Short mmCIF file of C-alpha atoms in Angstrom, two decimals:
data_model
loop_
_atom_site.label_atom_id
_atom_site.label_comp_id
_atom_site.label_asym_id
_atom_site.label_seq_id
_atom_site.Cartn_x
_atom_site.Cartn_y
_atom_site.Cartn_z
CA MET A 1 110.65 -0.01 191.29
CA ALA A 2 112.05 4.21 192.47
CA LYS A 3 110.27 6.84 189.67
CA SER A 4 112.99 9.01 188.39
CA LYS A 5 112.48 12.18 189.89
CA SER A 6 112.74 15.64 187.03
CA PHE A 7 114.26 18.98 187.24
CA SER A 8 113.71 21.93 185.28
CA CYS A 9 115.57 26.00 185.30
CA SER A 10 112.87 28.48 185.97
CA ALA A 11 114.94 30.17 184.07
CA CYS A 12 114.96 28.78 180.75
CA LYS A 13 112.79 25.24 181.44
CA ALA A 14 116.05 23.00 181.07
CA SER A 15 115.47 19.42 182.64
CA PHE A 16 118.08 17.46 184.35
CA SER A 17 117.66 14.20 185.72
CA LYS A 18 119.46 15.51 189.25
CA TRP A 19 119.49 18.69 191.22
CA SER A 20 122.64 21.13 190.84
CA GLY A 21 123.58 24.31 192.06
CA ARG A 22 123.74 26.35 188.50
CA CYS A 23 122.29 25.94 185.86
CA GLU A 24 124.87 24.17 183.07
CA GLY A 25 121.58 25.71 180.40
CA CYS A 26 122.12 29.31 180.81
CA GLY A 27 124.56 30.10 184.07
CA GLU A 28 121.30 31.22 186.80
CA TRP A 29 122.37 29.75 190.11
CA ASN A 30 119.95 28.44 192.57
CA SER A 31 117.25 28.32 189.77
CA ILE A 32 116.56 24.25 189.20
CA SER A 33 113.90 22.93 191.25
CA GLN A 34 111.89 19.54 191.59
CA THR A 35 109.35 18.88 189.55
CA ALA A 36 106.33 16.73 189.36
CA ALA A 37 106.02 14.00 186.25
CA LEU A 38 103.48 15.42 183.52
CA SER A 39 100.85 11.99 184.50
CA THR A 40 101.60 8.69 186.83
CA GLY A 41 102.31 5.10 185.27
CA PRO A 42 104.21 3.27 183.78
CA GLY A 43 106.50 4.10 181.96
CA LYS A 44 106.61 2.98 178.59
CA LYS A 45 102.42 3.71 178.37
CA SER A 46 102.09 7.46 180.52
CA LEU A 47 103.73 10.82 179.58
CA GLY A 48 106.08 10.61 182.40
CA ASN A 49 108.35 13.40 183.48
CA THR A 50 109.56 14.70 180.11
CA ARG A 51 107.77 17.46 179.44
CA GLY A 52 107.18 19.07 175.32
CA THR A 53 107.61 22.88 174.66
CA ALA A 54 105.35 25.29 175.86
CA ILE A 55 102.47 25.82 173.64
CA GLU A 56 101.61 30.22 172.43
CA LEU A 57 98.18 31.39 174.20
CA SER A 58 95.48 34.01 172.39
CA ASP A 59 92.16 35.07 173.78
CA LEU A 60 89.39 35.25 172.42
CA ALA A 61 89.48 38.49 171.31
CA THR A 62 92.41 38.42 169.15
CA LYS A 63 91.76 39.41 165.43
CA GLU A 64 92.66 37.27 162.31
CA THR A 65 92.09 37.60 159.15
CA PRO A 66 89.24 34.74 157.52
CA PRO A 67 90.43 32.66 155.65
CA PRO A 68 91.24 32.96 151.18
CA ARG A 69 88.90 31.39 149.50
CA THR A 70 89.67 29.80 145.65
CA LEU A 71 86.37 29.98 143.84
CA CYS A 72 86.22 27.32 141.73
CA GLY A 73 83.14 28.86 138.58
CA VAL A 74 80.36 26.03 139.52
CA GLY A 75 78.85 28.48 141.77
CA GLU A 76 76.69 25.52 143.11
CA LEU A 77 79.59 23.68 144.40
CA ASP A 78 81.53 26.96 145.74
CA ARG A 79 78.02 27.16 147.82
CA VAL A 80 78.49 24.08 149.50
CA LEU A 81 81.46 24.80 150.52
CA GLY A 82 81.06 27.69 152.43
CA GLY A 83 81.88 30.56 149.55
CA GLY A 84 84.85 28.65 147.93
CA LEU A 85 87.74 26.17 148.69
CA VAL A 86 89.75 27.04 152.03
CA ALA A 87 93.65 26.47 151.46
CA GLY A 88 94.71 23.91 154.49
CA SER A 89 90.97 21.99 154.25
CA ALA A 90 90.33 17.85 154.26
CA ILE A 91 87.71 17.13 152.33
CA LEU A 92 85.09 13.94 152.88
CA VAL A 93 82.93 13.43 150.02
CA GLY A 94 80.69 10.46 150.02
CA GLY A 95 77.28 9.07 148.02
CA ASP A 96 76.38 6.30 146.17
CA PRO A 97 78.54 3.95 143.61
CA GLY A 98 77.15 5.56 140.35
CA ILE A 99 75.72 8.51 141.52
CA GLY A 100 78.03 10.96 139.99
CA LYS A 101 81.27 11.49 142.38
CA SER A 102 84.62 11.13 140.45
CA THR A 103 82.13 13.09 137.53
CA LEU A 104 81.70 15.89 139.62
CA LEU A 105 85.21 15.92 141.21
CA LEU A 106 86.68 15.77 138.00
CA GLN A 107 85.00 19.19 136.57
CA ALA A 108 85.30 20.31 139.93
CA ALA A 109 89.76 19.34 139.43
CA ALA A 110 89.39 20.98 135.48
CA GLN A 111 87.04 24.01 136.68
CA PHE A 112 89.85 24.77 140.04
CA ALA A 113 93.21 23.94 137.00
CA HIS A 114 91.68 26.62 134.84
CA SER A 115 91.58 29.32 137.25
CA GLY A 116 95.34 28.19 138.43
CA VAL A 117 94.65 26.31 141.65
CA LYS A 118 97.90 23.62 140.69
CA THR A 119 95.69 20.24 140.51
CA ILE A 120 95.89 16.61 141.20
CA TYR A 121 93.92 13.42 140.56
CA VAL A 122 94.86 10.55 142.30
CA SER A 123 92.90 7.14 141.47
CA GLY A 124 92.74 4.31 143.40
CA GLU A 125 89.84 2.43 141.67
CA GLU A 126 90.74 3.06 137.66
CA ALA A 127 93.76 3.97 135.60
CA THR A 128 94.56 6.89 133.92
CA ALA A 129 93.31 5.72 130.65
CA GLN A 130 89.46 5.46 132.07
CA VAL A 131 90.60 9.05 133.41
CA ARG A 132 91.25 10.67 131.23
CA MET A 133 88.59 8.90 128.68
CA ARG A 134 86.11 9.96 130.85
CA ALA A 135 87.13 14.25 130.57
CA GLN A 136 87.09 13.42 126.80
CA ARG A 137 83.02 12.75 127.32
CA LEU A 138 83.35 15.64 129.80
CA GLY A 139 84.90 17.41 127.60
CA LEU A 140 87.34 18.53 129.95
CA ALA A 141 90.69 17.21 127.60
CA GLN A 142 92.82 20.21 127.59
CA ALA A 143 92.07 21.25 131.67
CA PRO A 144 95.48 21.10 133.47
CA VAL A 145 95.05 18.44 135.51
CA LYS A 146 97.85 16.36 137.00
CA LEU A 147 96.59 12.08 137.17
CA ALA A 148 98.42 9.39 139.03
CA ALA A 149 96.84 5.51 139.52
CA GLU A 150 98.17 4.87 142.76
CA THR A 151 97.04 3.47 146.29
CA ASN A 152 100.55 3.26 148.01
CA LEU A 153 100.40 6.52 150.63
CA ARG A 154 103.68 6.82 151.47
CA ASP A 155 104.40 6.72 147.27
CA ILE A 156 101.64 9.92 147.21
CA LEU A 157 102.78 11.65 149.96
CA THR A 158 105.94 11.80 148.82
CA THR A 159 104.61 12.51 145.16
CA LEU A 160 102.23 15.66 146.29
CA GLU A 161 105.65 16.86 148.41
CA ALA A 162 107.61 16.91 145.15
CA GLU A 163 104.87 18.71 143.51
CA LYS A 164 104.04 21.40 146.07
CA PRO A 165 100.32 21.78 144.32
CA GLN A 166 97.50 23.79 146.17
CA LEU A 167 94.19 20.78 145.64
CA VAL A 168 94.75 16.89 145.38
CA ILE A 169 91.69 14.06 145.00
CA ILE A 170 91.95 10.99 146.18
CA ASP A 171 89.46 8.63 144.87
CA SER A 172 89.03 6.53 147.36
CA ILE A 173 89.85 6.71 150.56
CA GLN A 174 89.00 2.46 150.51
CA THR A 175 91.66 1.76 148.70
CA MET A 176 94.71 3.65 149.40
CA TRP A 177 96.49 1.26 152.07
CA VAL A 178 99.01 2.28 154.37
CA ASP A 179 102.53 -0.13 155.05
CA THR A 180 102.72 0.33 158.41
CA VAL A 181 99.04 -1.61 158.76
CA ASP A 182 99.05 -4.78 158.77
CA SER A 183 95.71 -5.23 157.10
CA ALA A 184 93.97 -4.96 153.82
CA PRO A 185 92.88 -2.04 152.31
CA GLY A 186 88.88 -0.71 152.64
CA SER A 187 89.90 -1.65 156.48
CA VAL A 188 88.81 0.59 159.95
CA SER A 189 92.29 0.40 160.91
CA GLN A 190 93.51 1.29 156.93
CA VAL A 191 90.96 3.85 156.51
CA ARG A 192 92.06 6.04 159.02
CA SER A 193 95.33 5.77 158.74
CA ALA A 194 95.40 6.97 155.18
CA ALA A 195 92.57 9.65 156.41
CA HIS A 196 95.05 10.81 159.46
CA GLU A 197 98.32 11.11 157.65
CA LEU A 198 96.25 12.69 154.25
CA THR A 199 94.44 15.74 157.15
CA SER A 200 97.52 15.67 158.37
CA PHE A 201 99.70 16.41 155.85
CA ALA A 202 96.67 19.01 154.06
CA LYS A 203 97.36 21.18 157.49
CA ARG A 204 101.30 21.46 157.37
CA ASN A 205 101.68 21.97 153.49
CA ASN A 206 98.69 24.38 153.16
CA VAL A 207 97.10 21.53 150.35
CA SER A 208 93.20 21.40 150.19
CA ILE A 209 92.23 17.36 150.03
CA VAL A 210 89.39 16.16 148.84
CA MET A 211 88.25 12.35 149.86
CA VAL A 212 86.32 9.70 148.23
CA GLY A 213 84.21 7.63 150.98
CA HIS A 214 82.71 4.51 150.32
CA VAL A 215 78.82 4.29 151.23
CA THR A 216 77.12 1.52 153.24
CA LYS A 217 73.67 0.41 152.81
CA ASP A 218 72.19 2.87 155.18
CA GLY A 219 73.40 5.69 152.63
CA GLN A 220 76.55 6.63 155.83
CA ILE A 221 79.93 6.52 154.54
CA ALA A 222 81.89 3.05 155.33
CA GLY A 223 84.72 2.59 157.61
CA PRO A 224 85.47 4.35 161.30
CA ARG A 225 83.50 7.54 162.22
CA VAL A 226 86.55 8.87 163.39
CA VAL A 227 87.21 10.12 159.85
CA GLU A 228 84.22 12.58 160.09
CA HIS A 229 85.54 14.20 162.93
CA MET A 230 88.94 14.18 161.13
CA VAL A 231 88.32 16.13 158.22
CA ASP A 232 86.76 20.56 158.21
CA THR A 233 84.47 19.61 155.37
CA VAL A 234 81.55 17.17 154.47
CA LEU A 235 79.65 15.97 151.51
CA TYR A 236 76.56 13.48 151.01
CA PHE A 237 76.04 13.46 147.48
CA GLU A 238 72.23 12.58 146.64
CA GLY A 239 70.29 11.48 144.60
CA GLU A 240 68.02 8.96 142.98
CA ARG A 241 69.03 6.64 140.07
CA GLY A 242 65.58 7.39 138.66
CA HIS A 243 65.45 10.90 138.63
CA GLN A 244 67.94 13.18 136.62
CA PHE A 245 68.80 15.22 139.45
CA ARG A 246 72.11 15.51 142.35
CA ILE A 247 72.02 17.11 146.03
CA LEU A 248 74.94 17.68 147.03
CA ARG A 249 74.88 18.53 150.36
CA ALA A 250 77.28 19.66 152.92
CA VAL A 251 76.57 17.54 156.49
CA LYS A 252 79.73 18.91 157.57
CA ASN A 253 81.61 22.47 157.37
CA ARG A 254 83.93 23.74 159.58
CA PHE A 255 84.01 27.02 157.21
CA GLY A 256 80.88 27.77 156.45
CA PRO A 257 77.18 26.62 157.27
CA ALA A 258 76.20 22.95 157.38
CA ASP A 259 72.82 21.25 155.09
CA GLU A 260 73.54 23.67 152.68
CA ILE A 261 72.55 22.16 149.70
CA GLY A 262 73.65 22.53 145.38
CA VAL A 263 71.81 21.30 143.44
CA PHE A 264 72.75 19.57 139.72
CA GLU A 265 71.64 17.62 136.88
CA MET A 266 72.88 14.92 134.94
CA THR A 267 73.64 15.28 131.60
CA GLY A 268 75.27 13.28 128.52
CA ARG A 269 78.20 15.92 129.19
CA GLY A 270 78.12 15.68 132.90
CA LEU A 271 77.15 17.31 135.80
CA ALA A 272 75.26 20.93 135.45
CA GLU A 273 74.69 22.98 137.65
CA VAL A 274 71.08 23.94 138.74
CA THR A 275 70.42 28.03 139.89
CA ASN A 276 66.80 27.63 140.30
CA PRO A 277 66.02 24.27 142.02
CA SER A 278 62.34 24.78 142.90
CA ALA A 279 61.67 26.17 139.16
CA LEU A 280 62.97 22.29 138.53
CA PHE A 281 61.22 20.35 141.17
CA LEU A 282 58.25 21.44 140.42
CA SER A 283 58.57 21.25 136.38
CA GLU A 284 56.84 18.17 136.07
CA ARG A 285 53.72 19.06 137.85
CA GLY A 286 50.27 19.23 135.85
CA GLU A 287 46.92 19.98 136.85
CA PRO A 288 46.63 19.72 140.92
CA SER A 289 45.26 16.71 142.03
CA PRO A 290 44.16 14.98 144.99
CA GLY A 291 47.71 13.56 147.21
CA SER A 292 49.65 16.69 145.60
CA VAL A 293 50.88 19.44 147.56
CA VAL A 294 53.42 21.44 147.83
CA PHE A 295 56.17 22.44 150.57
CA ALA A 296 57.78 25.71 150.89
CA GLY A 297 61.14 24.43 152.57
CA ILE A 298 64.41 25.75 153.48
CA GLU A 299 67.81 23.72 152.95
CA GLY A 300 70.39 25.50 154.70
CA THR A 301 70.19 28.90 154.23
CA ARG A 302 68.27 28.50 150.35
CA PRO A 303 64.39 28.06 150.45
CA VAL A 304 63.77 25.52 147.84
CA LEU A 305 59.73 24.29 147.02
CA VAL A 306 59.45 20.68 145.84
CA GLU A 307 55.64 18.13 145.71
CA MET A 308 54.79 16.23 148.51
CA GLN A 309 52.16 12.79 147.06
CA ALA A 310 50.55 11.19 148.89
CA LEU A 311 48.42 7.89 148.23
CA VAL A 312 46.23 7.13 150.62
CA ALA A 313 44.39 3.94 149.30
CA PRO A 314 42.28 0.54 150.78
CA SER A 315 44.71 -2.88 152.14
CA PRO A 316 44.12 -6.01 150.97
CA HIS A 317 46.67 -7.23 153.62
CA SER A 318 46.04 -7.49 157.31
CA GLN A 319 48.70 -5.29 158.11
CA PRO A 320 48.67 -2.21 156.06
CA ARG A 321 52.07 -0.25 154.40
CA ARG A 322 53.55 2.70 155.74
CA THR A 323 56.00 3.69 151.89
CA VAL A 324 58.28 7.09 152.42
CA VAL A 325 60.60 8.32 149.94
CA GLY A 326 62.30 11.32 150.69
CA TRP A 327 60.95 11.79 154.51
CA ASP A 328 61.21 9.95 157.57
CA GLY A 329 58.79 6.72 158.33
CA GLY A 330 58.82 7.57 161.82
CA ARG A 331 58.10 11.74 161.69
CA LEU A 332 54.72 10.33 159.29
CA ALA A 333 53.29 7.62 161.37
CA MET A 334 53.52 10.62 163.98
CA ILE A 335 51.31 12.19 161.80
CA LEU A 336 49.24 9.34 161.34
CA ALA A 337 48.87 8.90 165.06
CA VAL A 338 48.02 13.14 165.36
CA LEU A 339 45.58 12.42 162.71
CA GLU A 340 43.56 10.28 164.59
CA ALA A 341 43.87 10.95 167.38
CA ARG A 342 43.19 14.54 167.35
CA CYS A 343 41.12 15.13 165.03
CA GLY A 344 39.27 11.59 164.64
CA ILE A 345 40.23 10.83 161.19
CA PRO A 346 41.49 6.80 160.99
CA PHE A 347 44.11 5.54 158.69
CA ALA A 348 43.50 1.63 159.56
CA GLY A 349 43.15 -0.08 156.55
CA LEU A 350 44.81 2.09 154.50
CA ASP A 351 47.54 1.44 152.99
CA VAL A 352 49.73 5.08 152.87
CA TYR A 353 52.43 5.91 150.48
CA LEU A 354 54.23 9.74 150.35
CA ASN A 355 56.84 10.58 147.74
CA VAL A 356 59.07 13.45 147.81
CA ALA A 357 59.03 14.85 143.88
CA GLY A 358 62.31 14.56 141.74
CA GLY A 359 63.99 12.59 143.98
CA MET A 360 64.91 15.25 147.16
CA LYS A 361 65.47 14.43 151.07
CA ILE A 362 63.25 16.12 153.11
CA SER A 363 63.92 16.05 157.03
CA GLU A 364 62.56 19.86 158.13
CA PRO A 365 60.02 19.59 161.14
CA ALA A 366 57.98 21.94 158.88
CA ALA A 367 57.13 19.38 156.82
CA ASP A 368 54.66 18.49 158.93
CA LEU A 369 51.25 20.06 157.83
CA ALA A 370 51.82 19.41 154.20
CA VAL A 371 52.43 15.96 154.59
CA ALA A 372 48.89 16.23 156.42
CA ALA A 373 46.56 18.09 153.82
CA ALA A 374 48.68 15.53 150.89
CA LEU A 375 47.53 12.71 153.21
CA LEU A 376 44.02 14.00 154.06
CA SER A 377 43.60 14.98 150.03
CA ALA A 378 44.28 11.66 148.91
CA ARG A 379 42.46 10.40 151.98
CA GLU A 380 39.61 12.69 150.96
CA ASP A 381 40.38 12.33 147.04
CA THR A 382 39.92 16.74 147.38
CA ALA A 383 42.31 17.89 145.68
CA LEU A 384 43.90 21.59 147.41
CA PRO A 385 44.99 24.82 145.15
CA ALA A 386 47.34 24.55 142.71
CA ASP A 387 48.92 28.04 143.70
CA THR A 388 49.53 27.42 147.15
CA ALA A 389 52.00 26.20 148.95
CA ILE A 390 51.80 25.03 153.10
CA PHE A 391 55.00 24.79 155.39
CA GLY A 392 54.39 24.32 159.76
CA GLU A 393 55.22 22.15 162.03
CA ILE A 394 52.38 19.86 163.83
CA SER A 395 52.58 18.98 167.71
CA LEU A 396 51.35 16.18 169.27
CA SER A 397 48.77 18.37 170.36
CA GLY A 398 47.64 18.51 167.44
CA ALA A 399 49.03 22.42 168.06
CA LEU A 400 50.40 24.30 164.58
CA ARG A 401 53.89 25.59 165.77
CA PRO A 402 55.55 28.51 163.17
CA ALA A 403 58.45 27.90 161.02
CA PRO A 404 61.48 29.51 160.71
CA GLN A 405 62.52 32.04 158.01
CA THR A 406 58.32 32.36 156.60
CA GLU A 407 59.81 35.29 154.65
CA ASN A 408 62.68 33.96 152.54
CA ARG A 409 59.59 30.50 151.96
CA LEU A 410 56.87 32.90 150.95
CA LYS A 411 59.42 35.18 148.45
CA GLU A 412 60.18 31.46 146.71
CA ALA A 413 57.06 30.82 146.61
CA GLN A 414 56.30 34.06 145.00
CA LYS A 415 58.94 34.27 142.63
CA LEU A 416 57.70 30.79 140.84
CA GLY A 417 53.78 32.17 140.51
CA PHE A 418 52.17 31.07 143.76
CA THR A 419 49.41 33.36 144.94
CA ALA A 420 48.76 32.13 148.31
CA ALA A 421 49.85 30.52 151.03
CA ILE A 422 49.08 28.58 154.33
CA ALA A 423 51.00 28.33 157.74
CA PRO A 424 50.81 28.47 160.97
CA SER A 425 49.47 31.16 163.30
CA GLY A 426 52.31 33.28 165.93
CA GLY A 427 56.09 33.77 165.24
CA LYS A 428 56.51 37.67 163.63
CA SER A 429 54.15 39.15 160.86
CA VAL A 430 55.02 38.73 157.56
CA SER A 431 53.44 40.73 154.28
CA ILE A 432 54.76 39.71 150.50
CA LYS A 433 52.72 41.36 148.17
CA GLY A 434 50.90 38.39 145.42
CA ILE A 435 51.15 35.90 148.46
CA GLY A 436 47.86 35.43 150.50
CA LEU A 437 49.17 34.36 153.56
CA ARG A 438 46.33 31.89 155.81
CA ARG A 439 47.26 31.34 158.98
CA VAL A 440 46.12 28.36 160.74
CA THR A 441 46.55 27.98 164.44
CA ASP A 442 45.76 23.97 165.66
CA LEU A 443 45.10 20.41 162.86
CA THR A 444 42.11 20.17 164.28
CA GLY A 445 41.09 24.02 162.21
CA PHE A 446 42.87 23.30 159.19
CA VAL A 447 40.72 20.16 158.76
CA GLY A 448 37.27 22.14 159.07
CA ASP A 449 38.48 24.48 156.40
CA PHE A 450 39.89 22.95 154.07
CA PHE A 451 38.18 19.08 154.40
CA GLY A 452 35.21 20.22 156.59
CA ALA A 453 35.77 17.84 158.15
CA GLY A 454 37.17 17.40 162.06
#
């Protein structure tokens, strides 16, 4: 079948199916010419000849005011969001069941509502009576938050269009269903469609929408990864059930720095923000003991001091165990291999256990030297000084690479009463009053200086 031709007017851009001498739209003569198709292929599958509306373009030098932000009053949450809530943003919050996602968002909704933001809380997992019970337990019963228990997305969007709120919390995205998709709620297609509709609604109506997402056994948000690409911000709520500490971490943020963290403490009255997480993570640290080392790390833009704990013991099994909590197990294997190959310190026949105290999860390479120090301290049964902080990255050659933001790490250590620090040599020189900084060139020299081997 022959392809249909398309003609357009060069003056008014009107489209016609055949040529004529005069444009019926603007009246210009000899302004109509044949135009090429936008795309080739079957008519029902491609764009064909039909043209859309030309979009307005701007250059990089165009100056625009930054988007306005609304502070909720919870400093740790405002920090993770990048300085407050941006109107029209879509936020996805994930975390393990029972970790405190609904508690955190209900507290945040109450704070935003008290500050004058019209807020609606839509629960797809609980009845409104259950949400009210939680609000009474948290002392939030008088907050001007509107509640709803619904899973039909068409009804929810219709209500939001009529109410015109400024903030909407959807708990959770896996319970929402779109009546145009023939699958059960929680399926890949339903989650994708619901997230797309909610994100589009947020952009069109300048409404901030927070969606709660379930996580899989691997700790990833359940459903298609395209959901994380749709939204503006992805937050993970982390923590161990046995610890009272909770970490809110920004994995993606179009309006602020990623990897920023906010620290909360679970109490009987809900989640309380922790303004000085370093002091909290080190509060239960007693006398110096073998295998205990303080690591001066950077999480997002804030320095955090945490305790790295190691235990090395003879293994009764033919295959020694390597157990890691709060750190990367593959990186632990690399550190053990470097210690054996470059320093001649074997760990064969020994069980190795590594733990980051307080339920914190560390992903920074600068923790390498602190982990190596903790392993050597546990193996040699020698305690390092309690007032010493350690940081630095270890290469496969055994050399030590300097870590960024050395000054901020040392300032945080000095603020908590530390008087000494061990760091790799190189980088710019830093001097902090009250902190004696000792530079180390390679791992062999570090082992020889502090453990008398190498």
